PDB file of C-alpha atoms in Angstrom:
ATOM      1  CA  UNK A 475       0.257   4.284  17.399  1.00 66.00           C
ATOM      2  CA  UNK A 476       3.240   3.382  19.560  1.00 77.00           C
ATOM      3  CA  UNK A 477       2.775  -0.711  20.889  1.00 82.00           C
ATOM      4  CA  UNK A 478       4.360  -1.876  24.073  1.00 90.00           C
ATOM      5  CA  UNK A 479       5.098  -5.715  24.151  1.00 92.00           C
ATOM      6  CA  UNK A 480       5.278  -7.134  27.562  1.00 92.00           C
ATOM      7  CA  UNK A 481       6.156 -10.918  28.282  1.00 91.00           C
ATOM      8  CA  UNK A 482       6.247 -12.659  31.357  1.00 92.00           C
ATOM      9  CA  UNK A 483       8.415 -15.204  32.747  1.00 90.00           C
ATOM     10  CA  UNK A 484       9.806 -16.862  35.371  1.00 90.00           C
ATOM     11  CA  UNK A 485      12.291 -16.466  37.606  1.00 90.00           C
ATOM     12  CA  UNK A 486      14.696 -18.093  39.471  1.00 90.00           C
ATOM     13  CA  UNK A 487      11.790 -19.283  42.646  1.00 92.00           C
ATOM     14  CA  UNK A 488       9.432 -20.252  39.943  1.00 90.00           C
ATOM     15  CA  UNK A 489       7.203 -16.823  40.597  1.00 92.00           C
ATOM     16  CA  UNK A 490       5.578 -15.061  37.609  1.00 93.00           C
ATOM     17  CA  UNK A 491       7.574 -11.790  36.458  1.00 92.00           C
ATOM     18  CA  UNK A 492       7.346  -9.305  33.739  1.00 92.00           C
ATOM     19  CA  UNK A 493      10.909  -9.964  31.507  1.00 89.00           C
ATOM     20  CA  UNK A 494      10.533  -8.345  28.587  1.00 86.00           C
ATOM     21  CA  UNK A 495       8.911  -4.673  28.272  1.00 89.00           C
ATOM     22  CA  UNK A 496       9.448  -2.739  25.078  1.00 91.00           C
ATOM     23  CA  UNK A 497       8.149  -2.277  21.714  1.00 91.00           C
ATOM     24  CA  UNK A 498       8.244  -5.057  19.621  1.00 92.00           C
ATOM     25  CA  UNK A 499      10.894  -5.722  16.569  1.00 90.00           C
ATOM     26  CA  UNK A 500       9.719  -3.941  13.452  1.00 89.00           C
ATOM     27  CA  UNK A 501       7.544  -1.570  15.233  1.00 91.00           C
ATOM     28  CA  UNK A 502       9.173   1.479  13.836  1.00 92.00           C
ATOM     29  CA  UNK A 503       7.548   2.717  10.149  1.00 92.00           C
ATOM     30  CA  UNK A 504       8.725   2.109   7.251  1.00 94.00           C
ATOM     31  CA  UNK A 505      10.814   4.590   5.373  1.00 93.00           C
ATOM     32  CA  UNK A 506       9.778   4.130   1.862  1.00 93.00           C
ATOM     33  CA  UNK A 507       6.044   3.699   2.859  1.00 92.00           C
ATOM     34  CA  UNK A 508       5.817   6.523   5.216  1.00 90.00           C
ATOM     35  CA  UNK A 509       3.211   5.197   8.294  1.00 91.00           C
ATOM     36  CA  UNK A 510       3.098   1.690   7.675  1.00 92.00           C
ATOM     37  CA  UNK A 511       4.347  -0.362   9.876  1.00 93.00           C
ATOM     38  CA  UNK A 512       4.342  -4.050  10.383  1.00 94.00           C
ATOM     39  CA  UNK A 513       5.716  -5.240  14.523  1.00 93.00           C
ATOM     40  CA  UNK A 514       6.263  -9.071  14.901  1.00 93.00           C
ATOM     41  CA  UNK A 515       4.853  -9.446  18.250  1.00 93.00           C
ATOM     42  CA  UNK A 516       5.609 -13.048  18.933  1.00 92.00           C
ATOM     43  CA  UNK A 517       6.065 -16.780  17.866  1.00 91.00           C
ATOM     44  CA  UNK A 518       5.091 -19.922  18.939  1.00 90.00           C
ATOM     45  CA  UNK A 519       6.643 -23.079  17.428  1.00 89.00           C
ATOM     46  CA  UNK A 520       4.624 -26.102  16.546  1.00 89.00           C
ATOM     47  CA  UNK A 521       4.578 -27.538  20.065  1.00 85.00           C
ATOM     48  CA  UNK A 522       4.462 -24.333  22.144  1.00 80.00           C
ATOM     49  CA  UNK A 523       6.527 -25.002  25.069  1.00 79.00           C
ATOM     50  CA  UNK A 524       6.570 -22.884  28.391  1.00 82.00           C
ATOM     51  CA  UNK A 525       9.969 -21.598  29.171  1.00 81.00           C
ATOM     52  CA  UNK A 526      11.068 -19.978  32.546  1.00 82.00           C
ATOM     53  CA  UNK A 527      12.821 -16.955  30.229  1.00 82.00           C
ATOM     54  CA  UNK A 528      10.254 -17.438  27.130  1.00 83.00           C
ATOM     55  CA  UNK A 529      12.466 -17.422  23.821  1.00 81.00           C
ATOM     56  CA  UNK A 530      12.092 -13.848  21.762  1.00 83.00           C
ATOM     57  CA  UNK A 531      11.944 -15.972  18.092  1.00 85.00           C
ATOM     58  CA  UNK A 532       9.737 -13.170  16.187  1.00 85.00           C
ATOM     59  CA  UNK A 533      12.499 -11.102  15.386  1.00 81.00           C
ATOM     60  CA  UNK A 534      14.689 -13.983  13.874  1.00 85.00           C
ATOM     61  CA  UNK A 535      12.322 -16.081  11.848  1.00 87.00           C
ATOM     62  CA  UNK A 536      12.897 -16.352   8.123  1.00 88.00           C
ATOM     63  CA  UNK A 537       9.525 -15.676   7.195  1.00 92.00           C
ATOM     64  CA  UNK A 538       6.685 -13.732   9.060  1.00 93.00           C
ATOM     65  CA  UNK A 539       4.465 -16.958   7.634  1.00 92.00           C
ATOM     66  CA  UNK A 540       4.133 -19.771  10.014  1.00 92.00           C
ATOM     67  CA  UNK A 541       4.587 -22.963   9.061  1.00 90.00           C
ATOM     68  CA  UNK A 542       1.794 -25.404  10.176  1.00 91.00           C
ATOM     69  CA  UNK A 543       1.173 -25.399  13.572  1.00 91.00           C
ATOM     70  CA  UNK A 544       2.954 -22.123  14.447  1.00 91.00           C
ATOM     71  CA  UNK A 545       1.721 -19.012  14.692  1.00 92.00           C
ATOM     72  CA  UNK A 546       2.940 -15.803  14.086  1.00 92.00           C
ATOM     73  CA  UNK A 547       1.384 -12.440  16.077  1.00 94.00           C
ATOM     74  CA  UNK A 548       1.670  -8.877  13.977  1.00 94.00           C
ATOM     75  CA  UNK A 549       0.440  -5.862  14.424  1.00 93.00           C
ATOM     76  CA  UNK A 550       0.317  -3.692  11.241  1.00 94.00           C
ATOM     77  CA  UNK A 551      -0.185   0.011  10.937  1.00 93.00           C
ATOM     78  CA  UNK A 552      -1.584   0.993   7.799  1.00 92.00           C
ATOM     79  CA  UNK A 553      -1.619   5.128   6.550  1.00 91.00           C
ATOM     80  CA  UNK A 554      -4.087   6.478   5.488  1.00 91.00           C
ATOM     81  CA  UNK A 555      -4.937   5.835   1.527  1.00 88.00           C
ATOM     82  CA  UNK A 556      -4.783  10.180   0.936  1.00 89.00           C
ATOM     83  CA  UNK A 557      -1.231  10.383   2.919  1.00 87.00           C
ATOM     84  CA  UNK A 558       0.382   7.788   0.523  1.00 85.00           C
ATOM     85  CA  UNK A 559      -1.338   9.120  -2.335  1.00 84.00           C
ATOM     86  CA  UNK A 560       0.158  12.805  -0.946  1.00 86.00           C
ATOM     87  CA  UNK A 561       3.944  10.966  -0.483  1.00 87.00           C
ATOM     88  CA  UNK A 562       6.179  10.700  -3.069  1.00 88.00           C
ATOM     89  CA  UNK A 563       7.009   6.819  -3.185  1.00 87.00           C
ATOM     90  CA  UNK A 564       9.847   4.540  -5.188  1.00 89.00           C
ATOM     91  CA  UNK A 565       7.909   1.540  -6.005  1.00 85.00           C
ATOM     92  CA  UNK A 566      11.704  -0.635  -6.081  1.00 89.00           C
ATOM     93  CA  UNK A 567      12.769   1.071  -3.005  1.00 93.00           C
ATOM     94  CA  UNK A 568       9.709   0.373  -1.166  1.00 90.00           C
ATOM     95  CA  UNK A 569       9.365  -3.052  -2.768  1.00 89.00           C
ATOM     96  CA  UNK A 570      12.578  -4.100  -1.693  1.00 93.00           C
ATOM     97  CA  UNK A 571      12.338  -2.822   1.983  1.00 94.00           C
ATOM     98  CA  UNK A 572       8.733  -4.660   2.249  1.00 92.00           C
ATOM     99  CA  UNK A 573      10.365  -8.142   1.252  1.00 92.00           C
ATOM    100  CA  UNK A 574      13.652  -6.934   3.481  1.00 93.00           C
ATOM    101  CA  UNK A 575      10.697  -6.551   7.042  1.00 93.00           C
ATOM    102  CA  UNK A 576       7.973  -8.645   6.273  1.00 92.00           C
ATOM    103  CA  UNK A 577       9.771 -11.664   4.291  1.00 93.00           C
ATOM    104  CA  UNK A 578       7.540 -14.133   3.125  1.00 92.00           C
ATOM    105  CA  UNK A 579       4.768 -12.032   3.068  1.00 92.00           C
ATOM    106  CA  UNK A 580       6.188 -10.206   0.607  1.00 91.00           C
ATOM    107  CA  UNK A 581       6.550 -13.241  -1.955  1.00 92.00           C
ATOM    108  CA  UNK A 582       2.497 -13.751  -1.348  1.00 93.00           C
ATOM    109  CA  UNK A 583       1.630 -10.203  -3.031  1.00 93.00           C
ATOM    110  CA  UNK A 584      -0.016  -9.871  -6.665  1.00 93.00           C
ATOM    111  CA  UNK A 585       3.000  -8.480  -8.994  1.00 89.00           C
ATOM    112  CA  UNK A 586       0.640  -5.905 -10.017  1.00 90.00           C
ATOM    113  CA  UNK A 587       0.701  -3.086  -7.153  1.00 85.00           C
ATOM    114  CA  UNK A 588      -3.117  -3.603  -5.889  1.00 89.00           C
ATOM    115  CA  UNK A 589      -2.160  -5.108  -3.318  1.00 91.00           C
ATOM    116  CA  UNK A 590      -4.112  -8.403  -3.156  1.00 95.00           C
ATOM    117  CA  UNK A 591      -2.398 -11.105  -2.100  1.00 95.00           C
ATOM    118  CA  UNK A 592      -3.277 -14.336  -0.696  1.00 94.00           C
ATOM    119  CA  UNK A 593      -1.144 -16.827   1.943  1.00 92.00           C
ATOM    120  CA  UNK A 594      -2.108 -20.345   2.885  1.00 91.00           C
ATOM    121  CA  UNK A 595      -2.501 -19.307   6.729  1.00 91.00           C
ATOM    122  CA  UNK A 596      -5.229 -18.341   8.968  1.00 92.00           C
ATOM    123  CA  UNK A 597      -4.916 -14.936  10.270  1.00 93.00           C
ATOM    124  CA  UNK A 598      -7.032 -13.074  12.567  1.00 94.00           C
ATOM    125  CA  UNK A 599      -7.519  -8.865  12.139  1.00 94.00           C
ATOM    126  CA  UNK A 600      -8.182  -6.769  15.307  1.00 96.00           C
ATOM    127  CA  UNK A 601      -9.276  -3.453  14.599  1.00 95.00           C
ATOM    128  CA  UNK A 602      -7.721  -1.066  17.087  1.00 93.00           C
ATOM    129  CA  UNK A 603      -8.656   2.230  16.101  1.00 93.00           C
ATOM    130  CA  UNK A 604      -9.835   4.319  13.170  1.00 93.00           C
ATOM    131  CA  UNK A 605     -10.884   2.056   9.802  1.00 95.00           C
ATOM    132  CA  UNK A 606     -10.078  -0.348   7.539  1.00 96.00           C
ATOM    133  CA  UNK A 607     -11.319  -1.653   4.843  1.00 96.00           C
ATOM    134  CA  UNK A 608     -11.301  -5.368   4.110  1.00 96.00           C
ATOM    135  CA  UNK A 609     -11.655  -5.716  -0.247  1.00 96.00           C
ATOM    136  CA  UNK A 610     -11.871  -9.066  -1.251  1.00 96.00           C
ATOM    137  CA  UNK A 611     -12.068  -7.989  -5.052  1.00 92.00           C
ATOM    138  CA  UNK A 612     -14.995  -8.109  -7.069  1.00 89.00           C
ATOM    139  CA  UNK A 613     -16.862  -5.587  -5.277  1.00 91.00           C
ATOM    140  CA  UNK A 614     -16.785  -7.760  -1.902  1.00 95.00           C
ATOM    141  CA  UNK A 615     -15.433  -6.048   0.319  1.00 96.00           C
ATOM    142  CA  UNK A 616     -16.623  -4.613   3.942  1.00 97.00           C
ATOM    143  CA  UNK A 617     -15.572  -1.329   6.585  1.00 97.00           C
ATOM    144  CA  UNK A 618     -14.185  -2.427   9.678  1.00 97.00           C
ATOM    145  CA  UNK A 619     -14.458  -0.312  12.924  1.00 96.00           C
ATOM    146  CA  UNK A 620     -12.745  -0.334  16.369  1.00 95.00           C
ATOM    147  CA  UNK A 621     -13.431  -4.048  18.044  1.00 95.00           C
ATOM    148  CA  UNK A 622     -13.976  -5.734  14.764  1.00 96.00           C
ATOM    149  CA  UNK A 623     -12.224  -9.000  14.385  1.00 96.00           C
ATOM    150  CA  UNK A 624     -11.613 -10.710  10.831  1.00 96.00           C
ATOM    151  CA  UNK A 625     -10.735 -14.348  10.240  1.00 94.00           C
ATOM    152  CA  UNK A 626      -8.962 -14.251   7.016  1.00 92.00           C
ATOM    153  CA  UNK A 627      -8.973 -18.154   6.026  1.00 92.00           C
ATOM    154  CA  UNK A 628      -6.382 -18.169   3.215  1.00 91.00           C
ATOM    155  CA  UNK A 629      -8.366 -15.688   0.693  1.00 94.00           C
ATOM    156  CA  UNK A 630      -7.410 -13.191  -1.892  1.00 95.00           C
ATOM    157  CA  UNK A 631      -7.722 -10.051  -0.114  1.00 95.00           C
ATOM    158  CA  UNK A 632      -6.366  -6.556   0.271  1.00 95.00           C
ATOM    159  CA  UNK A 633      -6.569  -4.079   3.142  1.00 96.00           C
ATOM    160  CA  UNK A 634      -7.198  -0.234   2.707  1.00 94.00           C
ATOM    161  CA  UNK A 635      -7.155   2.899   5.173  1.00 94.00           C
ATOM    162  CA  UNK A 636      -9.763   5.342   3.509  1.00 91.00           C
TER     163      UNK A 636
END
């Protein structure tokens, strides 16, 4: 899916304009995890501040975490669990490019390869289109359709595309 980011402004008279149209940083896939994709839509600082020309900070943030009282918006594109069983994948490379994108993240992951991991951040999960799975371990885990919205309050968890 291809994600236009739009953010308004204003300009010089004070009247509302659209400045920024485009896709987002990090919107393009991955090339060691073919499909996946993970855009940093925006940031706010702590103390969100309204700016005539608002400040693009998503792209240039250390970490893809927020620290308290930030937040951090990201829209992820995850293949299909057959298509990266069908790829041939190099665990380093794609390891390393993962912690290269989505830094921070990246540290919160089980060392294991299941993909589990758990961050001390509230996060909210918008099902767009097709399915995911939310697996929470230990059998607890539930299918997400279009329109579904999951507040992930700092558990383990692990998403899958069946």
């Amino acid at each position: 899916m291809s994600t236009l980011r739009i953010v308004t402004g204003h300009d010089a008279a004070g009247l509302a304009e659209l400045q920024t149209i485009g896709a987002p940083p990090g919107a393009e896939p991955f090339t060691h995890t073919p499909g996946f994709a993970v855009a940093r839509v925006w940031h706010t600082r702590q103390t969100p501040v309204i700016e005539p020309a608002p400040r693009d900070e998503a792209a240039t943030r250390a970490s893809v975490l927020p620290e308290p009282g930030e937040t951090m918006a990201l829209m992820v594109t995850f293949p299909p669990d057959a298509a990266l069983a069908a790829a041939t994948i190099d665990p380093q490379q794609a390891a390393a490019e993962f912690a290269a994108r989505v830094p921070g993240l990246a540290e919160a992951f089980e060392r294991d390869g299941s993909g589990y991991h758990t961050t001390d951040t509230i996060d909210y999960g918008v099902v767009i289109e097709g399915e995911m799975l939310l697996d929470l371990g230990n059998g607890r885990e539930r299918r997400l359709n279009p329109g579904d919205v999951v507040v992930q309050a700092g558990t383990r968890h692990a998403w899958r595309n069946p």
